[in-house]
Coordinates of N, CA and C and ligand atoms in Angstrom, one line a residue:
M254 N -0.1 -23.4 -7.1 CA 0.3 -22.0 -7.3 C -1.0 -21.2 -7.6
I255 N -1.1 -20.1 -6.8 CA -2.3 -19.2 -7.1 C -1.7 -17.9 -7.6
N256 N -2.6 -17.2 -8.4 CA -2.2 -16.0 -9.0 C -2.9 -14.9 -8.2
L257 N -2.1 -13.9 -7.8 CA -2.6 -12.8 -6.9 C -2.5 -11.5 -7.6
V258 N -3.5 -10.7 -7.4 CA -3.4 -9.2 -7.7 C -3.5 -8.5 -6.4
V259 N -2.5 -7.7 -6.1 CA -2.5 -7.0 -4.8 C -2.8 -5.5 -5.0
L260 N -3.8 -5.0 -4.2 CA -4.2 -3.6 -4.3 C -3.7 -2.8 -3.1
I261 N -3.0 -1.7 -3.4 CA -2.4 -0.9 -2.3 C -2.7 0.6 -2.4
S262 N -2.5 1.3 -1.3 CA -2.6 2.8 -1.4 C -1.3 3.4 -0.8
G263 N -0.5 2.6 -0.1 CA 0.5 3.2 0.7 C 1.8 2.4 0.8
S264 N 2.3 2.2 2.0 CA 3.7 1.7 2.2 C 3.9 0.3 1.6
G265 N 2.9 -0.5 1.7 CA 3.0 -1.9 1.1 C 3.8 -2.8 1.9
S266 N 3.9 -2.7 3.2 CA 4.6 -3.6 4.0 C 4.0 -5.0 4.0
N267 N 2.7 -5.0 3.9 CA 2.0 -6.4 3.8 C 2.3 -7.0 2.4
L268 N 2.3 -6.2 1.4 CA 2.8 -6.7 0.1 C 4.2 -7.3 0.2
Q269 N 5.0 -6.5 0.8 CA 6.4 -7.0 1.0 C 6.5 -8.4 1.7
A270 N 5.7 -8.5 2.8 CA 5.6 -9.8 3.5 C 5.1 -10.9 2.6
I271 N 4.2 -10.6 1.7 CA 3.7 -11.6 0.8 C 4.7 -12.0 -0.2
M272 N 5.4 -11.0 -0.7 CA 6.5 -11.3 -1.7 C 7.6 -12.1 -1.1
D273 N 7.9 -11.7 0.2 CA 9.0 -12.4 0.9 C 8.6 -13.9 1.2
A274 N 7.3 -14.1 1.5 CA 6.9 -15.5 1.8 C 6.9 -16.3 0.5
I275 N 6.7 -15.7 -0.6 CA 6.7 -16.4 -1.9 C 8.2 -16.7 -2.2
A276 N 9.1 -15.7 -2.0 CA 10.5 -15.9 -2.3 C 11.1 -17.0 -1.5
C277 N 10.7 -17.1 -0.2 CA 11.4 -18.2 0.6 C 10.6 -19.5 0.6
G278 N 9.6 -19.6 -0.3 CA 8.9 -20.9 -0.4 C 7.8 -21.2 0.6
H279 N 7.4 -20.2 1.4 CA 6.3 -20.4 2.3 C 5.0 -20.3 1.7
L280 N 4.9 -19.6 0.6 CA 3.7 -19.4 -0.1 C 3.8 -19.7 -1.6
D281 N 3.0 -20.6 -2.0 CA 3.0 -21.1 -3.4 C 2.1 -20.2 -4.2
A282 N 2.6 -19.0 -4.6 CA 1.8 -18.0 -5.3 C 2.7 -17.2 -6.2
R283 N 2.0 -16.4 -7.0 CA 2.7 -15.5 -7.8 C 1.9 -14.2 -7.8
V284 N 2.7 -13.1 -7.5 CA 2.0 -11.7 -7.6 C 2.0 -11.3 -9.1
A285 N 0.9 -11.4 -9.7 CA 0.8 -11.1 -11.1 C 0.9 -9.6 -11.4
A286 N 0.4 -8.8 -10.4 CA 0.4 -7.3 -10.6 C 0.1 -6.6 -9.2
V287 N 0.6 -5.4 -9.1 CA 0.3 -4.6 -8.0 C -0.4 -3.3 -8.5
I288 N -1.5 -3.0 -8.0 CA -2.3 -1.8 -8.5 C -2.5 -0.9 -7.3
S289 N -2.3 0.4 -7.6 CA -2.5 1.4 -6.6 C -3.4 2.5 -7.1
N290 N -4.1 3.2 -6.2 CA -4.9 4.3 -6.6 C -4.1 5.6 -6.3
K291 N -2.9 5.5 -5.8 CA -2.0 6.6 -5.5 C -0.7 6.4 -6.2
T292 N -0.2 7.4 -6.9 CA 1.1 7.4 -7.6 C 2.2 7.3 -6.5
S293 N 2.0 7.9 -5.4 CA 3.0 8.0 -4.4 C 3.2 6.8 -3.5
A294 N 2.4 5.8 -3.7 CA 2.4 4.6 -2.8 C 3.8 3.9 -2.9
Y295 N 4.5 3.8 -1.8 CA 5.8 3.2 -1.8 C 5.8 1.7 -2.2
G296 N 4.6 1.1 -2.0 CA 4.5 -0.3 -2.4 C 4.7 -0.5 -3.9
L297 N 4.5 0.5 -4.7 CA 4.8 0.4 -6.1 C 6.3 0.2 -6.4
T298 N 7.1 0.9 -5.6 CA 8.6 0.8 -5.7 C 9.0 -0.6 -5.3
R299 N 8.4 -1.1 -4.2 CA 8.7 -2.5 -3.7 C 8.4 -3.5 -4.8
A300 N 7.2 -3.3 -5.5 CA 6.8 -4.3 -6.5 C 7.8 -4.2 -7.7
Q301 N 8.1 -3.0 -8.1 CA 9.0 -2.8 -9.3 C 10.4 -3.4 -9.0
S302 N 10.9 -3.2 -7.7 CA 12.2 -3.8 -7.4 C 12.1 -5.4 -7.5
A303 N 11.0 -5.9 -7.3 CA 10.8 -7.4 -7.4 C 10.4 -7.8 -8.9
G304 N 10.4 -6.9 -9.8 CA 10.1 -7.2 -11.2 C 8.6 -7.5 -11.4
I305 N 7.8 -7.0 -10.5 CA 6.3 -7.2 -10.7 C 5.6 -6.1 -11.4
P306 N 4.8 -6.3 -12.4 CA 4.1 -5.3 -13.1 C 3.2 -4.4 -12.1
T307 N 3.2 -3.1 -12.4 CA 2.4 -2.2 -11.5 C 1.5 -1.4 -12.4
A308 N 0.5 -0.9 -11.8 CA -0.4 0.1 -12.5 C -1.0 1.0 -11.5
V309 N -1.3 2.2 -11.9 CA -1.9 3.2 -11.1 C -3.2 3.7 -11.7
L310 N -4.3 3.7 -10.9 CA -5.6 4.1 -11.4 C -6.0 5.2 -10.4
Q311 N -6.1 6.4 -10.8 CA -6.4 7.5 -9.9 C -7.9 7.8 -9.9
H312 N -8.5 7.7 -8.7 CA -10.0 7.9 -8.6 C -10.5 9.2 -9.1
R313 N -9.6 10.2 -9.0 CA -10.1 11.6 -9.4 C -10.3 11.7 -10.9
D314 N -9.8 10.7 -11.7 CA -10.0 10.7 -13.1 C -11.3 10.1 -13.5
Y315 N -12.1 9.7 -12.5 CA -13.4 9.0 -12.8 C -14.6 9.8 -12.2
D316 N -15.7 9.8 -12.9 CA -16.9 10.6 -12.4 C -17.6 10.0 -11.2
S317 N -17.5 8.7 -11.1 CA -18.2 8.0 -10.0 C -17.4 6.8 -9.5
R318 N -17.8 6.4 -8.3 CA -17.2 5.2 -7.7 C -17.4 4.0 -8.6
E319 N -18.6 3.9 -9.2 CA -18.9 2.7 -10.1 C -18.0 2.8 -11.3
A320 N -17.8 4.0 -11.9 CA -16.9 4.1 -13.1 C -15.5 3.7 -12.8
F321 N -15.0 4.2 -11.6 CA -13.6 3.8 -11.2 C -13.5 2.3 -11.0
D322 N -14.5 1.7 -10.3 CA -14.4 0.3 -10.0 C -14.5 -0.6 -11.2
A323 N -15.3 -0.1 -12.2 CA -15.5 -0.9 -13.4 C -14.1 -0.9 -14.2
Q324 N -13.4 0.2 -14.2 CA -12.1 0.2 -14.8 C -11.1 -0.6 -14.1
L325 N -11.2 -0.5 -12.7 CA -10.3 -1.3 -11.9 C -10.5 -2.8 -12.1
Q326 N -11.8 -3.2 -12.2 CA -12.1 -4.6 -12.4 C -11.6 -5.1 -13.7
Q327 N -11.7 -4.3 -14.7 CA -11.2 -4.6 -16.1 C -9.6 -4.8 -16.0
L328 N -9.0 -3.9 -15.3 CA -7.5 -4.0 -15.2 C -7.1 -5.2 -14.4
I329 N -7.8 -5.5 -13.3 CA -7.5 -6.7 -12.5 C -7.7 -8.0 -13.3
D330 N -8.8 -8.0 -14.0 CA -9.2 -9.3 -14.7 C -8.2 -9.6 -15.8
G331 N -7.5 -8.6 -16.3 CA -6.5 -8.8 -17.3 C -5.4 -9.7 -16.8
F332 N -5.2 -9.8 -15.5 CA -4.2 -10.6 -14.9 C -4.7 -11.9 -14.4
S333 N -6.0 -12.2 -14.6 CA -6.6 -13.5 -14.3 C -6.3 -14.0 -12.9
P334 N -6.6 -13.2 -11.9 CA -6.3 -13.6 -10.5 C -7.2 -14.7 -9.9
D335 N -6.6 -15.5 -9.1 CA -7.4 -16.5 -8.3 C -7.9 -15.7 -7.1
C336 N -7.1 -14.7 -6.7 CA -7.4 -14.0 -5.4 C -7.0 -12.5 -5.6
V337 N -7.8 -11.6 -5.2 CA -7.5 -10.2 -5.2 C -7.3 -9.8 -3.7
V338 N -6.1 -9.3 -3.4 CA -5.6 -9.1 -2.1 C -5.6 -7.6 -1.8
L339 N -6.5 -7.2 -0.9 CA -6.5 -5.8 -0.5 C -5.4 -5.6 0.7
A340 N -4.4 -4.8 0.4 CA -3.3 -4.7 1.4 C -3.1 -3.2 1.6
G341 N -4.0 -2.6 2.4 CA -3.9 -1.2 2.7 C -4.5 -0.4 1.5
F342 N -5.5 -0.9 0.9 CA -6.2 -0.2 -0.3 C -7.3 0.7 0.3
M343 N -7.1 2.0 0.3 CA -8.0 2.9 1.1 C -9.1 3.4 0.2
R344 N -9.9 2.4 -0.2 CA -11.1 2.8 -1.0 C -12.3 1.9 -0.5
I345 N -13.5 2.5 -0.5 CA -14.7 1.8 -0.3 C -15.1 1.2 -1.7
L346 N -15.4 -0.1 -1.7 CA -15.6 -0.7 -3.0 C -17.1 -0.8 -3.3
S347 N -17.5 -0.7 -4.5 CA -18.9 -0.7 -4.9 C -19.5 -2.1 -4.8
K348 N -20.8 -2.2 -4.7 CA -21.4 -3.6 -4.6 C -21.1 -4.5 -5.7
G349 N -21.1 -3.9 -6.9 CA -20.9 -4.7 -8.2 C -19.5 -5.3 -8.1
F350 N -18.5 -4.5 -7.7 CA -17.1 -4.9 -7.7 C -17.0 -6.1 -6.7
V351 N -17.6 -5.9 -5.5 CA -17.4 -6.9 -4.4 C -18.1 -8.2 -4.9
A352 N -19.3 -8.1 -5.5 CA -20.0 -9.3 -6.0 C -19.2 -10.0 -7.0
H353 N -18.5 -9.3 -7.9 CA -17.7 -9.9 -9.0 C -16.6 -10.8 -8.4
Y354 N -16.1 -10.4 -7.3 CA -14.9 -11.1 -6.7 C -15.3 -11.9 -5.5
Q355 N -16.6 -12.2 -5.3 CA -17.1 -12.9 -4.1 C -16.3 -14.2 -3.9
G356 N -15.7 -14.4 -2.7 CA -15.0 -15.6 -2.4 C -13.5 -15.5 -2.8
R357 N -13.1 -14.5 -3.6 CA -11.7 -14.4 -3.9 C -11.2 -13.0 -3.7
L358 N -11.8 -12.3 -2.8 CA -11.4 -10.9 -2.4 C -11.2 -10.9 -0.9
L359 N -9.9 -10.6 -0.5 CA -9.5 -10.7 0.9 C -9.0 -9.3 1.3
N360 N -9.2 -9.0 2.6 CA -8.7 -7.8 3.2 C -8.1 -8.1 4.5
I361 N -7.1 -7.2 4.9 CA -6.6 -7.3 6.3 C -6.9 -6.0 6.9
H362 N -7.4 -6.1 8.2 CA -7.9 -5.0 8.9 C -7.1 -4.9 10.3
P363 N -6.7 -3.8 10.7 CA -5.9 -3.7 11.9 C -6.7 -3.7 13.2
S364 N -7.5 -4.6 13.4 CA -8.2 -4.8 14.7 C -8.7 -6.2 14.8
L365 N -9.2 -6.6 16.0 CA -9.8 -7.9 16.2 C -11.3 -7.7 15.9
L366 N -11.7 -7.8 14.6 CA -13.0 -7.6 14.2 C -14.0 -8.6 14.9
P367 N -15.2 -8.2 15.3 CA -15.9 -7.0 14.9 C -15.5 -5.7 15.7
L368 N -14.5 -5.8 16.5 CA -14.2 -4.6 17.2 C -13.5 -3.6 16.3
H369 N -13.7 -2.3 16.5 CA -13.0 -1.2 15.8 C -12.9 -1.3 14.3
K370 N -14.1 -1.4 13.7 CA -14.1 -1.2 12.2 C -13.7 0.2 11.9
G371 N -13.3 0.4 10.7 CA -12.9 1.8 10.2 C -11.5 2.1 10.6
L372 N -11.3 3.4 10.8 CA -9.9 4.0 10.9 C -9.5 4.1 12.4
D373 N -8.2 4.5 12.6 CA -7.7 4.8 13.9 C -7.9 3.7 14.9
T374 N -7.7 2.5 14.5 CA -8.1 1.4 15.3 C -7.2 1.2 16.5
H375 N -5.9 1.6 16.4 CA -5.0 1.4 17.5 C -5.3 2.4 18.7
A376 N -5.6 3.6 18.3 CA -5.9 4.6 19.3 C -7.3 4.2 20.0
R377 N -8.2 3.7 19.2 CA -9.5 3.3 19.7 C -9.4 2.1 20.6
A378 N -8.5 1.2 20.3 CA -8.3 0.0 21.2 C -7.7 0.5 22.5
L379 N -6.8 1.4 22.5 CA -6.2 2.0 23.8 C -7.3 2.7 24.6
E380 N -8.1 3.6 23.9 CA -9.1 4.3 24.6 C -10.2 3.4 25.2
A381 N -10.4 2.3 24.6 CA -11.4 1.4 25.1 C -10.9 0.5 26.2
G382 N -9.6 0.6 26.5 CA -9.0 -0.2 27.5 C -8.9 -1.7 27.2
D383 N -8.8 -2.0 25.9 CA -8.7 -3.4 25.5 C -7.4 -4.0 26.0
R384 N -7.5 -5.2 26.5 CA -6.3 -5.9 27.0 C -5.6 -6.6 25.8
Q385 N -6.3 -6.9 24.8 CA -5.7 -7.5 23.6 C -6.2 -6.7 22.3
H386 N -5.3 -6.7 21.3 CA -5.6 -6.0 20.1 C -5.0 -6.9 19.0
G387 N -5.1 -6.5 17.7 CA -4.5 -7.3 16.7 C -5.1 -7.0 15.3
C388 N -5.1 -8.0 14.5 CA -5.5 -7.9 13.1 C -6.4 -9.0 12.6
S389 N -7.1 -8.8 11.6 CA -8.0 -9.8 11.1 C -7.9 -9.9 9.5
V390 N -7.9 -11.1 9.0 CA -8.0 -11.3 7.6 C -9.4 -11.8 7.3
H391 N -10.1 -11.2 6.4 CA -11.5 -11.5 6.1 C -11.8 -11.5 4.7
F392 N -12.8 -12.3 4.3 CA -13.4 -12.2 3.0 C -14.2 -10.9 2.9
V393 N -14.1 -10.2 1.8 CA -14.8 -8.9 1.7 C -16.2 -9.1 1.2
T394 N -17.1 -8.4 1.9 CA -18.5 -8.4 1.5 C -19.0 -6.9 1.4
D395 N -20.2 -6.7 1.1 CA -20.8 -5.4 1.0 C -20.6 -4.5 2.3
E396 N -20.6 -5.2 3.4 CA -20.5 -4.4 4.7 C -19.0 -4.1 5.0
L397 N -18.8 -2.8 5.2 CA -17.4 -2.3 5.4 C -16.8 -3.0 6.6
D398 N -15.6 -3.7 6.4 CA -14.9 -4.4 7.5 C -15.9 -5.5 8.1
G399 N -16.9 -5.9 7.4 CA -17.9 -6.8 8.0 C -17.9 -8.2 7.5
G400 N -17.1 -8.6 6.5 CA -17.1 -9.9 5.9 C -16.6 -11.0 6.9
P401 N -16.9 -12.3 6.5 CA -16.5 -13.4 7.4 C -15.0 -13.4 7.7
V402 N -14.7 -13.5 9.0 CA -13.3 -13.4 9.4 C -12.6 -14.8 9.4
I403 N -11.5 -14.9 8.6 CA -10.8 -16.2 8.5 C -9.9 -16.4 9.7
A404 N -9.1 -15.4 9.9 CA -8.0 -15.6 11.0 C -7.7 -14.3 11.6
Q405 N -7.2 -14.4 12.9 CA -6.8 -13.2 13.6 C -5.5 -13.4 14.2
G406 N -4.7 -12.3 14.2 CA -3.4 -12.3 14.9 C -3.6 -11.4 16.2
I407 N -3.3 -12.0 17.3 CA -3.6 -11.3 18.6 C -2.3 -10.9 19.3
V408 N -2.3 -9.6 19.7 CA -1.1 -9.1 20.6 C -1.7 -8.6 21.9
D409 N -0.9 -8.7 22.9 CA -1.3 -8.1 24.2 C -1.1 -6.6 24.2
V410 N -2.0 -5.9 24.8 CA -1.8 -4.4 24.9 C -1.0 -4.2 26.2
Q411 N 0.1 -3.4 26.1 CA 1.0 -3.2 27.3 C 0.6 -1.8 27.9
P412 N 0.8 -1.7 29.2 CA 0.3 -0.4 29.9 C 1.0 0.8 29.3
E413 N 2.2 0.7 28.8 CA 3.0 1.8 28.3 C 2.7 2.1 26.8
D414 N 1.8 1.3 26.2 CA 1.6 1.4 24.7 C 1.1 2.8 24.3
T415 N 1.5 3.2 23.2 CA 1.0 4.4 22.5 C 0.3 3.8 21.2
P416 N -0.5 4.6 20.5 CA -1.0 4.1 19.2 C 0.1 3.6 18.3
E417 N 1.3 4.3 18.4 CA 2.4 4.0 17.5 C 3.0 2.7 17.8
T418 N 3.3 2.5 19.1 CA 4.0 1.2 19.5 C 3.1 0.0 19.3
L419 N 1.8 0.2 19.5 CA 0.8 -0.8 19.3 C 0.7 -1.1 17.8
A420 N 0.6 -0.1 17.0 CA 0.6 -0.3 15.5 C 1.7 -1.1 15.0
E421 N 2.9 -0.8 15.6 CA 4.1 -1.5 15.1 C 4.0 -3.0 15.4
R422 N 3.5 -3.4 16.6 CA 3.4 -4.8 16.9 C 2.3 -5.5 16.1
V423 N 1.2 -4.7 15.9 CA 0.1 -5.3 15.1 C 0.6 -5.5 13.6
H424 N 1.4 -4.6 13.1 CA 1.9 -4.7 11.8 C 2.8 -6.0 11.7
M425 N 3.6 -6.2 12.7 CA 4.4 -7.5 12.7 C 3.5 -8.7 12.6
A426 N 2.4 -8.6 13.3 CA 1.4 -9.8 13.3 C 0.8 -9.9 11.9
E427 N 0.5 -8.7 11.3 CA -0.1 -8.7 9.9 C 0.8 -9.4 9.0
H428 N 2.1 -9.1 9.1 CA 3.1 -9.7 8.1 C 3.2 -11.2 8.2
R429 N 2.8 -11.8 9.4 CA 2.8 -13.2 9.5 C 1.5 -13.8 9.0
L430 N 0.4 -13.1 9.4 CA -0.9 -13.6 9.2 C -1.3 -13.7 7.7
Y431 N -1.1 -12.6 7.0 CA -1.6 -12.5 5.6 C -1.0 -13.6 4.7
P432 N 0.3 -13.8 4.7 CA 0.9 -14.8 3.9 C 0.4 -16.2 4.3
L433 N 0.2 -16.4 5.7 CA -0.3 -17.7 6.1 C -1.7 -18.0 5.6
V434 N -2.6 -17.0 5.6 CA -4.0 -17.2 5.1 C -3.9 -17.5 3.6
L435 N -3.1 -16.7 2.9 CA -2.9 -17.0 1.5 C -2.4 -18.4 1.2
S436 N -1.5 -18.9 2.0 CA -1.0 -20.2 1.8 C -2.1 -21.2 2.0
W437 N -3.1 -21.0 2.9 CA -4.2 -21.9 3.0 C -5.0 -21.9 1.7
L438 N -5.2 -20.7 1.1 CA -5.9 -20.6 -0.2 C -5.1 -21.4 -1.3
S439 N -3.8 -21.2 -1.3 CA -3.0 -21.9 -2.3 C -3.0 -23.4 -2.2
Q440 N -3.2 -23.8 -1.0 CA -3.3 -25.3 -0.7 C -4.7 -25.9 -0.8
N441 N -5.6 -25.0 -1.2 CA -7.0 -25.5 -1.4 C -7.6 -25.8 0.0
K442 N -7.2 -25.2 1.1 CA -7.7 -25.5 2.4 C -8.9 -24.6 2.8
L443 N -9.1 -23.6 2.0 CA -9.9 -22.5 2.4 C -10.8 -22.0 1.2
C444 N -12.1 -21.9 1.5 CA -13.0 -21.2 0.5 C -14.2 -20.6 1.2
L445 N -14.9 -19.9 0.4 CA -16.2 -19.3 0.9 C -17.3 -19.9 0.2
N446 N -18.3 -20.5 0.9 CA -19.4 -21.2 0.3 C -20.7 -20.6 0.8
Q447 N -21.4 -19.8 0.0 CA -22.7 -19.2 0.4 C -22.5 -18.5 1.8
G448 N -21.5 -17.7 1.8 CA -21.2 -16.8 3.0 C -20.6 -17.5 4.2
Q449 N -20.3 -18.8 4.0 CA -19.7 -19.6 5.1 C -18.3 -19.9 4.7
I450 N -17.4 -19.7 5.7 CA -16.0 -20.1 5.5 C -15.9 -21.6 5.6
I451 N -15.3 -22.2 4.6 CA -15.0 -23.7 4.8 C -13.4 -23.8 4.9
F452 N -13.0 -24.3 6.0 CA -11.6 -24.5 6.3 C -11.2 -25.9 6.5
Q453 N -10.3 -26.4 5.8 CA -10.0 -27.9 5.9 C -11.2 -28.8 5.8
G454 N -12.1 -28.4 4.9 CA -13.3 -29.3 4.7 C -14.4 -29.1 5.7
K455 N -14.3 -28.2 6.7 CA -15.4 -28.0 7.6 C -15.7 -26.6 7.7
A456 N -17.0 -26.3 8.1 CA -17.4 -24.9 8.3 C -16.6 -24.4 9.5
L457 N -16.1 -23.2 9.3 CA -15.3 -22.5 10.3 C -16.2 -21.8 11.3
A458 N -16.3 -22.2 12.5 CA -17.3 -21.5 13.5 C -16.7 -20.3 14.0
E459 N -15.4 -20.3 14.3 CA -14.7 -19.1 14.9 C -13.4 -18.9 14.0
P460 N -13.0 -17.6 13.9 CA -11.7 -17.4 13.2 C -10.6 -18.2 13.8
Q461 N -9.7 -18.6 12.9 CA -8.4 -19.2 13.4 C -7.6 -18.1 14.1
T462 N -6.9 -18.4 15.2 CA -6.2 -17.4 15.9 C -4.7 -17.7 16.1
L463 N -3.9 -16.7 16.0 CA -2.5 -16.8 16.2 C -2.2 -15.8 17.3
Y464 N -1.5 -16.2 18.3 CA -1.1 -15.3 19.4 C 0.4 -14.9 19.2
F465 N 0.6 -13.6 19.3 CA 2.0 -13.1 19.2 C 2.4 -12.5 20.5
S466 N 3.2 -13.2 21.3 CA 3.6 -12.7 22.6 C 4.7 -11.7 22.4
T467 N 4.8 -10.8 23.3 CA 5.8 -9.7 23.2 C 7.1 -10.1 23.9
Ligands
GRF775 C1 -2.4 -2.2 7.5 O1 -2.3 -1.8 8.8 C2 -3.6 -2.9 7.1 O2 -4.2 -3.6 8.2 C3 -4.5 -1.8 6.7 O3 -3.7 -0.9 6.0 C4 -2.4 -1.0 6.5 C5 -1.5 -1.2 5.3 O4 -0.2 -1.2 5.7 N1 -5.6 -2.3 5.9 P1 0.9 -1.5 4.6 O5 0.7 -0.5 3.4 O6 0.8 -2.9 4.1 O7 2.3 -1.2 5.2

């Protein structure tokens, strides 16, 4: 059983998928707390409905990124997490924060990294004419969306796709991928050692891939 603290800024559908995976026994974990930087984040309601403690820390109450992150770190550490799960947390994190959670800070990004770092990934995948698109779960490092990628969920791009239809399919892939990666952590199959992903006892040369056909 691993202890998770989940950080969100919005809808929290990935949080929901993680809570559902725990509830149906696919993931041996406990969500100790959900923390948001936005009071309006619907994920807070999802957590409260499941009886999970929530907290809101608003960045505008802090003078600097470092001051906000220091407070966030203190709040998170009060829940003794084995893993801090970024699930749509729309903040760039300071170096000190990232270093503190090295090897136990995960993020999900809606593209096949290293393609399309940053925002508007679905529109950019369409503009680029990509035949495939998807999502990536990675360890977080100093480089934005640049940490070692553990696993990717791949979907085919259809000729009639819009950014919205593509986003919907990628989201479905996210909801399968994130709980799966967390289950590897909970089963001690996955860790980060000096910047290298170790999966099932061996250095991982390429991300694990899951293909989601339409
Ligand atoms: C997801 O698309 C995730 O890849 C990105 O932010 C979005 C969060 O969605 N990092 P939700 O709040 O989990 O619904």
